[in-house]
Short mmCIF file of C-alpha atoms in Angstrom, two decimals:
data_model
loop_
_atom_site.label_atom_id
_atom_site.label_comp_id
_atom_site.label_asym_id
_atom_site.label_seq_id
_atom_site.Cartn_x
_atom_site.Cartn_y
_atom_site.Cartn_z
CA MET A 11 0.30 -0.01 -0.11
CA THR A 12 1.23 3.67 -1.02
CA VAL A 13 0.32 6.95 0.71
CA ARG A 14 0.28 9.61 -1.87
CA THR A 15 1.15 13.02 -0.69
CA VAL A 16 1.67 16.24 -2.69
CA CYS A 17 4.58 19.10 -0.28
CA THR A 18 5.35 22.57 -0.56
CA VAL A 19 7.42 22.68 2.44
CA ARG A 20 10.20 25.79 2.65
CA THR A 21 12.54 22.97 3.60
CA VAL A 22 11.58 21.19 0.56
CA ARG A 23 10.60 23.02 -1.38
CA ARG A 24 12.85 23.20 -4.41
CA ALA A 25 12.91 19.53 -4.55
CA LEU A 26 9.30 18.81 -4.26
CA VAL A 27 6.98 21.61 -5.37
CA GLY A 28 4.23 21.08 -7.76
CA ALA A 29 5.50 17.21 -7.77
CA LEU A 30 3.48 14.24 -7.36
CA VAL A 31 5.68 12.16 -4.86
CA ALA A 32 4.36 8.37 -4.10
CA ALA A 33 6.02 6.99 -0.68
CA THR A 34 5.89 3.40 0.65
CA ALA A 35 5.22 3.43 4.25
CA THR A 36 5.17 0.53 6.73
CA ALA A 37 2.29 2.32 7.25
CA THR A 38 -22.67 23.90 37.94
CA VAL A 39 -19.88 24.15 34.77
CA LEU A 40 -16.60 25.77 34.90
CA THR A 41 -16.52 28.49 32.88
CA SER A 42 -12.99 30.10 31.62
CA SER A 43 -11.17 31.47 28.29
CA ALA A 44 -9.20 28.27 27.56
CA SER A 45 -5.12 28.18 27.54
CA ALA A 46 -5.24 27.93 23.74
CA THR A 47 -6.45 31.51 23.14
CA SER A 48 -2.94 32.37 23.24
CA ALA A 49 0.06 32.45 21.30
CA SER A 50 0.52 28.52 19.97
CA SER A 51 3.31 26.24 21.02
CA ILE A 52 5.80 25.55 18.87
CA SER A 53 6.76 21.91 18.03
CA SER A 54 10.09 20.80 17.60
CA ALA A 55 9.42 18.76 15.12
CA SER A 56 10.59 19.91 11.47
CA ALA A 57 8.37 19.98 8.33
CA GLN A 58 9.77 16.80 6.84
CA ASP A 59 9.35 14.60 10.43
CA ARG A 60 5.80 15.80 10.25
CA ALA A 61 5.02 14.76 6.49
CA SER A 62 6.64 11.56 7.56
CA ALA A 63 4.69 10.89 9.96
CA LEU A 64 1.98 11.92 8.53
CA ARG A 65 2.22 9.18 6.14
CA ALA A 66 3.02 6.47 8.55
CA ALA A 67 -0.25 7.45 10.11
CA MET A 68 -2.28 7.17 7.19
CA GLU A 69 -0.94 3.97 6.54
CA ALA A 70 -1.31 2.76 9.58
CA GLN A 71 -5.40 3.86 9.34
CA VAL A 72 -6.31 1.90 6.08
CA LYS A 73 -3.77 -1.06 7.62
CA GLY A 74 -6.39 -0.70 10.37
CA GLY A 75 -9.36 -1.04 8.14
CA VAL A 76 -10.57 2.22 6.90
CA PRO A 77 -11.20 1.78 3.01
CA GLY A 78 -9.10 5.43 2.48
CA VAL A 79 -7.59 8.90 4.20
CA LEU A 80 -7.45 12.17 2.76
CA GLY A 81 -5.37 15.02 4.81
CA ARG A 82 -4.02 18.55 4.19
CA THR A 83 -2.18 20.38 6.44
CA GLU A 84 -1.20 24.14 5.56
CA ASP A 85 1.05 25.99 7.56
CA GLY A 86 1.35 29.65 6.27
CA GLY A 87 2.05 28.97 2.42
CA ASP A 88 3.25 25.76 2.93
CA VAL A 89 0.57 22.78 2.10
CA TRP A 90 1.03 19.38 2.72
CA GLN A 91 -1.66 17.43 1.23
CA GLY A 92 -1.75 13.35 1.03
CA SER A 93 -3.96 10.39 1.13
CA ALA A 94 -3.73 6.30 1.36
CA GLY A 95 -6.32 3.68 0.61
CA VAL A 96 -8.69 3.80 -2.13
CA ALA A 97 -11.47 6.71 -2.85
CA ASP A 98 -14.18 3.22 -4.35
CA ARG A 99 -13.28 -0.13 -3.20
CA ASP A 100 -14.46 -1.69 -6.68
CA THR A 101 -12.67 0.48 -9.04
CA GLN A 102 -9.73 0.98 -7.00
CA ARG A 103 -9.57 4.43 -7.51
CA PRO A 104 -7.03 6.81 -4.84
CA ARG A 105 -8.05 9.58 -3.49
CA GLN A 106 -7.69 12.80 -4.87
CA ALA A 107 -7.25 15.97 -3.18
CA GLN A 108 -10.11 17.61 -4.48
CA ASP A 109 -12.69 14.56 -3.33
CA ARG A 110 -15.96 16.08 -1.24
CA PHE A 111 -17.42 14.20 1.35
CA ARG A 112 -19.59 14.53 4.33
CA VAL A 113 -17.98 16.79 7.18
CA GLY A 114 -20.84 15.49 9.80
CA SER A 115 -20.50 17.72 12.85
CA ILE A 116 -17.60 19.92 11.54
CA SER A 117 -21.28 21.48 10.51
CA LYS A 118 -21.68 23.16 14.15
CA ALA A 119 -19.26 25.69 13.77
CA PHE A 120 -20.67 27.51 10.49
CA THR A 121 -24.09 27.43 12.54
CA SER A 122 -22.82 29.21 15.60
CA VAL A 123 -20.80 31.76 13.61
CA VAL A 124 -23.47 33.19 11.52
CA LEU A 125 -25.42 33.02 15.27
CA LEU A 126 -22.57 35.12 16.82
CA GLN A 127 -22.26 37.23 13.60
CA GLN A 128 -26.70 37.78 14.26
CA GLU A 129 -25.70 38.67 17.97
CA ALA A 130 -22.45 41.33 16.48
CA GLU A 131 -25.76 43.17 14.49
CA GLY A 132 -27.94 42.99 17.58
CA ARG A 133 -30.34 40.85 16.82
CA ILE A 134 -29.95 38.46 19.07
CA SER A 135 -28.69 37.88 22.73
CA LEU A 136 -26.57 34.64 23.42
CA ASP A 137 -28.31 35.01 26.75
CA ASP A 138 -31.97 34.79 24.92
CA THR A 139 -33.68 32.25 26.08
CA VAL A 140 -34.85 29.31 23.33
CA ASP A 141 -38.06 29.55 24.43
CA HIS A 142 -37.96 34.04 23.27
CA TRP A 143 -37.06 32.29 20.17
CA LEU A 144 -38.84 29.57 19.90
CA PRO A 145 -41.76 29.33 22.00
CA GLY A 146 -43.32 25.94 22.58
CA VAL A 147 -40.54 24.00 21.10
CA VAL A 148 -38.66 22.42 24.28
CA ARG A 149 -41.62 21.29 26.18
CA GLY A 150 -42.31 18.34 28.53
CA GLY A 151 -39.33 17.24 30.86
CA HIS A 152 -37.52 19.97 28.60
CA ASP A 153 -38.13 23.73 29.39
CA GLY A 154 -36.98 26.23 26.77
CA ARG A 155 -37.37 29.16 29.17
CA ALA A 156 -34.42 27.99 31.04
CA ILE A 157 -31.90 27.35 28.28
CA THR A 158 -29.73 30.35 26.34
CA VAL A 159 -28.92 30.14 22.77
CA ARG A 160 -25.88 30.05 24.86
CA GLN A 161 -26.25 26.74 26.75
CA LEU A 162 -27.36 25.33 23.36
CA LEU A 163 -23.95 26.13 20.99
CA ASN A 164 -21.53 25.06 24.14
CA HIS A 165 -23.95 21.39 25.26
CA THR A 166 -24.37 23.15 28.51
CA SER A 167 -28.45 22.87 27.74
CA GLY A 168 -29.58 19.36 29.47
CA ILE A 169 -31.51 18.67 25.98
CA PHE A 170 -31.35 15.13 24.89
CA ASN A 171 -29.18 14.32 22.09
CA TYR A 172 -31.82 12.39 19.36
CA THR A 173 -29.34 10.42 17.72
CA GLN A 174 -29.48 8.28 20.99
CA ASP A 175 -32.63 7.62 20.05
CA PRO A 176 -33.28 3.79 19.94
CA ALA A 177 -35.28 4.18 16.84
CA VAL A 178 -32.80 6.73 15.60
CA VAL A 179 -30.05 4.46 15.83
CA ALA A 180 -31.47 1.75 14.75
CA ALA A 181 -32.62 4.00 11.54
CA LEU A 182 -28.86 4.88 10.73
CA THR A 183 -27.20 1.10 11.70
CA THR A 184 -29.45 -1.61 10.99
CA ASP A 185 -32.26 -0.47 9.83
CA PHE A 186 -30.48 1.98 7.56
CA GLN A 187 -30.74 0.60 3.61
CA ARG A 188 -34.61 1.25 4.48
CA HIS A 189 -34.97 4.76 5.83
CA ARG A 190 -31.66 5.65 3.88
CA PHE A 191 -33.64 8.35 1.94
CA ASP A 192 -35.93 9.06 4.82
CA THR A 193 -36.81 13.16 4.92
CA LYS A 194 -36.43 14.83 8.58
CA THR A 195 -37.82 17.80 9.41
CA PRO A 196 -36.06 19.85 12.29
CA ARG A 197 -39.32 19.48 14.73
CA GLN A 198 -39.62 15.83 13.33
CA LEU A 199 -36.16 15.82 14.90
CA VAL A 200 -36.42 18.01 17.93
CA ASP A 201 -39.18 16.44 19.17
CA ILE A 202 -37.99 12.66 18.92
CA ALA A 203 -35.68 14.49 21.86
CA MET A 204 -38.63 16.11 23.71
CA LYS A 205 -39.99 12.06 24.15
CA HIS A 206 -37.42 11.57 26.64
CA ALA A 207 -35.81 13.75 30.15
CA PRO A 208 -32.93 15.95 30.06
CA ASP A 209 -29.54 14.55 31.12
CA PHE A 210 -29.52 17.46 33.75
CA ARG A 211 -31.01 20.47 34.42
CA PRO A 212 -29.60 23.18 31.77
CA GLY A 213 -26.40 24.86 33.34
CA GLU A 214 -25.50 22.04 35.50
CA GLY A 215 -23.50 19.68 33.65
CA TRP A 216 -22.58 19.08 29.86
CA ASN A 217 -23.22 16.32 27.05
CA TYR A 218 -22.78 16.72 23.56
CA SER A 219 -26.40 16.47 22.08
CA ASN A 220 -26.89 17.27 18.04
CA THR A 221 -30.00 18.74 18.88
CA ASN A 222 -28.54 21.94 20.04
CA TYR A 223 -27.95 22.32 16.77
CA VAL A 224 -31.12 21.34 15.33
CA LEU A 225 -32.79 24.04 17.43
CA ALA A 226 -29.51 26.75 16.40
CA GLY A 227 -30.41 26.09 12.91
CA MET A 228 -34.24 27.35 13.99
CA ILE A 229 -32.83 30.19 16.07
CA VAL A 230 -31.11 31.42 12.68
CA GLU A 231 -33.56 30.96 10.09
CA LYS A 232 -35.99 32.22 13.18
CA VAL A 233 -34.09 35.94 13.08
CA SER A 234 -32.83 36.01 9.64
CA GLY A 235 -36.03 34.95 7.69
CA HIS A 236 -34.24 33.07 5.32
CA SER A 237 -32.70 29.18 5.58
CA TYR A 238 -29.76 29.05 7.81
CA ALA A 239 -28.12 26.61 4.25
CA THR A 240 -29.01 30.92 2.78
CA GLU A 241 -27.22 32.28 6.11
CA ILE A 242 -24.27 29.61 6.07
CA GLU A 243 -23.46 30.90 2.28
CA ARG A 244 -24.67 34.23 2.51
CA ARG A 245 -22.46 34.86 5.12
CA VAL A 246 -19.09 32.27 5.18
CA LEU A 247 -18.93 30.69 2.22
CA LYS A 248 -19.43 33.11 -0.44
CA PRO A 249 -17.01 35.56 1.48
CA LEU A 250 -14.81 32.63 1.76
CA GLY A 251 -14.86 31.56 -1.46
CA MET A 252 -15.31 28.15 -0.24
CA ARG A 253 -17.10 27.32 -3.80
CA ALA A 254 -16.39 23.05 -2.97
CA THR A 255 -18.69 23.24 0.16
CA THR A 256 -22.42 22.73 -0.12
CA LEU A 257 -25.83 22.12 2.36
CA PRO A 258 -27.93 19.75 0.60
CA GLY A 259 -30.80 19.81 2.31
CA ALA A 260 -32.54 17.32 1.77
CA SER A 261 -30.79 15.53 -1.30
CA PRO A 262 -28.81 12.31 -0.80
CA TRP A 263 -26.68 12.87 -3.73
CA MET A 264 -23.07 13.86 -3.80
CA PRO A 265 -22.07 16.61 -5.49
CA ASN A 266 -18.72 15.60 -7.95
CA PRO A 267 -15.97 14.83 -7.97
CA HIS A 268 -15.79 12.54 -4.97
CA GLY A 269 -15.18 8.88 -3.64
CA ARG A 270 -17.52 6.55 -1.75
CA ALA A 271 -18.51 6.56 1.59
CA TYR A 272 -18.82 2.93 3.72
CA SER A 273 -20.33 1.59 6.48
CA LYS A 274 -20.58 -2.05 7.94
CA LEU A 275 -24.23 -0.66 9.86
CA GLU A 276 -23.30 -1.78 13.22
CA ILE A 277 -22.74 -0.14 16.44
CA GLN A 278 -20.36 -2.39 17.56
CA PRO A 279 -19.31 -4.26 14.09
CA ALA A 280 -17.34 -7.53 14.15
CA PRO A 281 -13.86 -7.69 12.03
CA ASP A 282 -15.57 -9.67 9.08
CA ALA A 283 -18.68 -7.53 9.26
CA LYS A 284 -20.31 -6.84 5.56
CA ILE A 285 -19.34 -3.17 4.04
CA TYR A 286 -21.66 -1.46 2.62
CA ASP A 287 -22.25 1.73 -0.34
CA VAL A 288 -23.94 4.20 2.16
CA THR A 289 -22.61 7.33 0.12
CA ASP A 290 -26.63 7.85 -1.29
CA PHE A 291 -27.96 9.11 2.02
CA ASN A 292 -30.58 12.25 2.88
CA PRO A 293 -28.56 14.40 5.40
CA SER A 294 -31.48 15.87 6.76
CA TRP A 295 -30.86 13.20 9.67
CA ALA A 296 -28.57 15.96 10.53
CA GLY A 297 -29.56 19.26 9.55
CA ALA A 298 -27.84 22.24 11.33
CA ALA A 299 -26.41 19.72 13.15
CA GLY A 300 -24.26 18.14 9.82
CA GLU A 301 -25.64 18.26 6.53
CA ILE A 302 -22.51 19.84 5.20
CA ILE A 303 -20.68 18.47 2.32
CA SER A 304 -16.93 20.00 2.00
CA THR A 305 -13.80 19.56 0.94
CA THR A 306 -10.07 19.43 2.90
CA GLY A 307 -8.82 22.13 1.07
CA ASP A 308 -12.36 24.24 2.28
CA LEU A 309 -12.41 22.97 5.80
CA ASN A 310 -8.61 24.47 6.40
CA THR A 311 -9.96 27.70 4.44
CA PHE A 312 -12.93 28.11 7.22
CA TYR A 313 -10.77 27.16 9.96
CA ARG A 314 -8.12 29.67 8.76
CA ALA A 315 -9.99 32.54 9.20
CA LEU A 316 -12.50 31.32 11.99
CA LEU A 317 -9.57 31.22 14.61
CA GLY A 318 -7.42 34.22 12.52
CA GLY A 319 -10.13 36.40 13.63
CA LYS A 320 -12.00 36.78 9.78
CA LEU A 321 -15.55 35.52 10.54
CA LEU A 322 -16.34 37.43 14.48
CA PRO A 323 -15.75 40.99 15.97
CA GLN A 324 -13.56 40.64 19.46
CA PRO A 325 -16.68 40.45 21.73
CA GLN A 326 -18.16 37.65 18.84
CA GLN A 327 -14.26 35.86 18.81
CA ARG A 328 -14.31 35.65 22.58
CA GLU A 329 -17.73 33.94 22.94
CA LEU A 330 -16.85 31.41 20.69
CA LEU A 331 -13.75 30.77 22.36
CA THR A 332 -14.79 30.37 25.87
CA THR A 333 -15.12 27.40 26.93
CA VAL A 334 -16.77 24.70 29.76
CA SER A 335 -15.92 22.10 31.14
CA THR A 336 -16.80 18.67 29.75
CA ARG A 337 -16.62 16.87 32.68
CA GLY A 338 -14.64 14.18 31.35
CA ARG A 339 -16.71 13.47 28.31
CA LEU A 340 -14.09 14.72 26.30
CA PRO A 341 -10.36 14.04 27.97
CA GLY A 342 -7.87 16.31 27.43
CA ALA A 343 -10.53 19.15 25.84
CA SER A 344 -12.51 22.31 26.82
CA TYR A 345 -15.52 22.75 24.80
CA GLY A 346 -16.19 26.58 23.16
CA LEU A 347 -18.94 27.52 20.79
CA GLY A 348 -19.11 24.58 18.56
CA VAL A 349 -15.29 24.35 18.69
CA TYR A 350 -13.24 22.66 21.07
CA ALA A 351 -9.23 23.39 22.39
CA GLN A 352 -6.80 21.00 22.66
CA LYS A 353 -3.46 20.48 24.18
CA LEU A 354 -1.78 17.89 21.95
CA SER A 355 1.70 15.78 23.80
CA CYS A 356 3.95 18.24 22.10
CA GLY A 357 2.78 20.82 23.54
CA VAL A 358 0.44 22.27 20.91
CA ASP A 359 -2.47 23.66 21.26
CA ILE A 360 -4.85 23.53 18.94
CA TRP A 361 -8.94 24.31 18.29
CA ALA A 362 -10.94 21.77 16.66
CA HIS A 363 -13.58 19.88 15.86
CA GLY A 364 -14.60 16.41 14.95
CA GLY A 365 -17.40 14.94 12.56
CA GLY A 366 -19.37 11.58 11.69
CA ILE A 367 -22.22 10.50 9.51
CA PRO A 368 -22.92 7.40 8.01
CA GLY A 369 -19.93 6.72 6.01
CA SER A 370 -17.67 9.43 6.67
CA ALA A 371 -15.36 10.45 9.98
CA SER A 372 -13.87 14.15 9.54
CA MET A 373 -11.25 15.83 11.69
CA VAL A 374 -10.41 19.70 11.29
CA ALA A 375 -8.35 21.25 13.61
CA ALA A 376 -5.99 24.81 13.51
CA THR A 377 -3.85 26.46 16.08
CA PRO A 378 -4.92 29.94 17.88
CA ASP A 379 -3.65 32.42 15.05
CA GLY A 380 -4.75 30.56 12.35
CA LYS A 381 -2.10 29.83 10.79
CA HIS A 382 -1.81 26.21 10.74
CA THR A 383 -4.38 24.16 9.90
CA ALA A 384 -5.16 20.43 9.25
CA ALA A 385 -8.71 18.33 7.66
CA PHE A 386 -8.45 14.68 7.24
CA ASN A 387 -11.40 13.29 6.27
CA PHE A 388 -12.07 8.40 6.52
CA ASN A 389 -14.52 6.73 4.20
CA GLY A 390 -15.37 4.53 6.85
CA ASP A 391 -17.43 5.04 9.86
CA TRP A 392 -16.10 2.00 11.94
CA SER A 393 -12.30 2.34 12.19
CA GLY A 394 -9.99 4.80 12.18
CA ASP A 395 -8.08 7.43 14.98
CA SER A 396 -8.20 10.77 13.79
CA ASN A 397 -5.97 12.25 17.14
CA ALA A 398 -3.26 9.76 15.49
CA LEU A 399 -3.34 12.47 12.38
CA LEU A 400 -3.46 15.39 14.52
CA GLU A 401 -0.48 14.37 16.63
CA ALA A 402 1.56 13.33 13.65
CA GLY A 403 0.47 16.71 11.47
CA TYR A 404 1.42 18.87 14.62
CA CYS A 405 4.25 16.98 16.70
CA GLY A 406 5.54 14.93 14.08
CA LYS A 407 4.83 11.75 15.49
CA VAL A 408 2.76 8.00 15.61
CA PRO A 409 1.68 7.35 18.78
CA GLU A 410 2.19 3.88 20.08
CA ASP A 411 -1.65 3.55 19.99
CA ASN A 412 -2.08 4.47 16.90
CA GLY A 413 -5.43 3.22 15.42
CA LYS A 414 -7.61 3.14 18.88
CA PRO A 415 -10.51 5.79 19.17
CA GLY A 416 -8.82 9.60 20.02
CA PRO A 417 -10.01 12.64 22.28
CA ALA A 418 -11.86 13.19 19.85
CA ALA A 419 -13.87 10.16 19.22
CA ALA A 420 -16.76 10.87 21.64
CA ILE A 421 -18.11 13.73 19.46
CA THR A 422 -17.42 12.69 16.06
CA ALA A 423 -20.44 10.38 15.23
CA LEU A 424 -24.15 11.48 13.87
CA ARG A 425 -25.62 8.13 15.42
#
């Protein structure tokens, strides 16, 4: 197996610029301003060390069972781009830099940015209650009068995660073939959550809930009078020139170019479980919590602008990066408003988020200044260690436990 890479690193620029390099590798909530908001720590690893580690880490993911891995890092003007495995198990086509994929919960930061921009315009406050904007929607054991918009965005609302509902779990796994083209409205998804008891009283705990961001998308629409997709396109995608990023709504089809997406359609599949092609899928099951389709290049562009302060005024940027404790549910990380802060083993601080949706698992990260970004995608959802790729891309080393779920695993699954 080979890892395909393109590098434009200063230290090897003369030899490698523009070249396709094939390398074979054996291969009560505590709130604070996160330390990662300061200048980023600098890894002692050279660009060559990081590139070598990334090749080895990607190859290890394929050997561990992932059909294909795609990655891109950008550090100033230097770009590293690579892939391992295949985009299509039938044709054996390799993954390509321009391939689109479903980014899952990375979508949450886009929704958060729109709400924060609306706050900057004086149209909404993060301290507004959910019931103020969506009267009677959060009800029953939940109480929208006691939950704020901020608590939706940092997952301290206590609202049940609808993707943990047994019927939804089945629809996205064992019953996927019967439900893959079903359309779900945001209200239907919220109503599923309302059938369950809250996880905790608002502000008294932390639990990752896709329902929070479905509600956030509904609020965006109430404030603007437009769909949240229209607002994301107008406020983020067009200004940043993210032409490969789309919000498909209820369309199950992937725009070209793209590879295939694969799943074993089980929560804990056996090593020899059957692999299914799940590329065609109606992402209305995810909505504002995870419907976006993008590329590694566009995700780097987004995080560079997001962490570089290009999308939000300073007061809203501070809100974005003010974190809460995840109460051990996301080990080693604290959660902001659609992004989380983490310190890697070599001391480098990053802001990041994972995203999982049937057949696709992604990760995007950036240093606090937004200058060193990284984005990765696995085209299978049953294996893969995104933390190993972050350690390789920023620290220049492959963890000894490469292949085991990293600290992002808890927030990468729509299911």
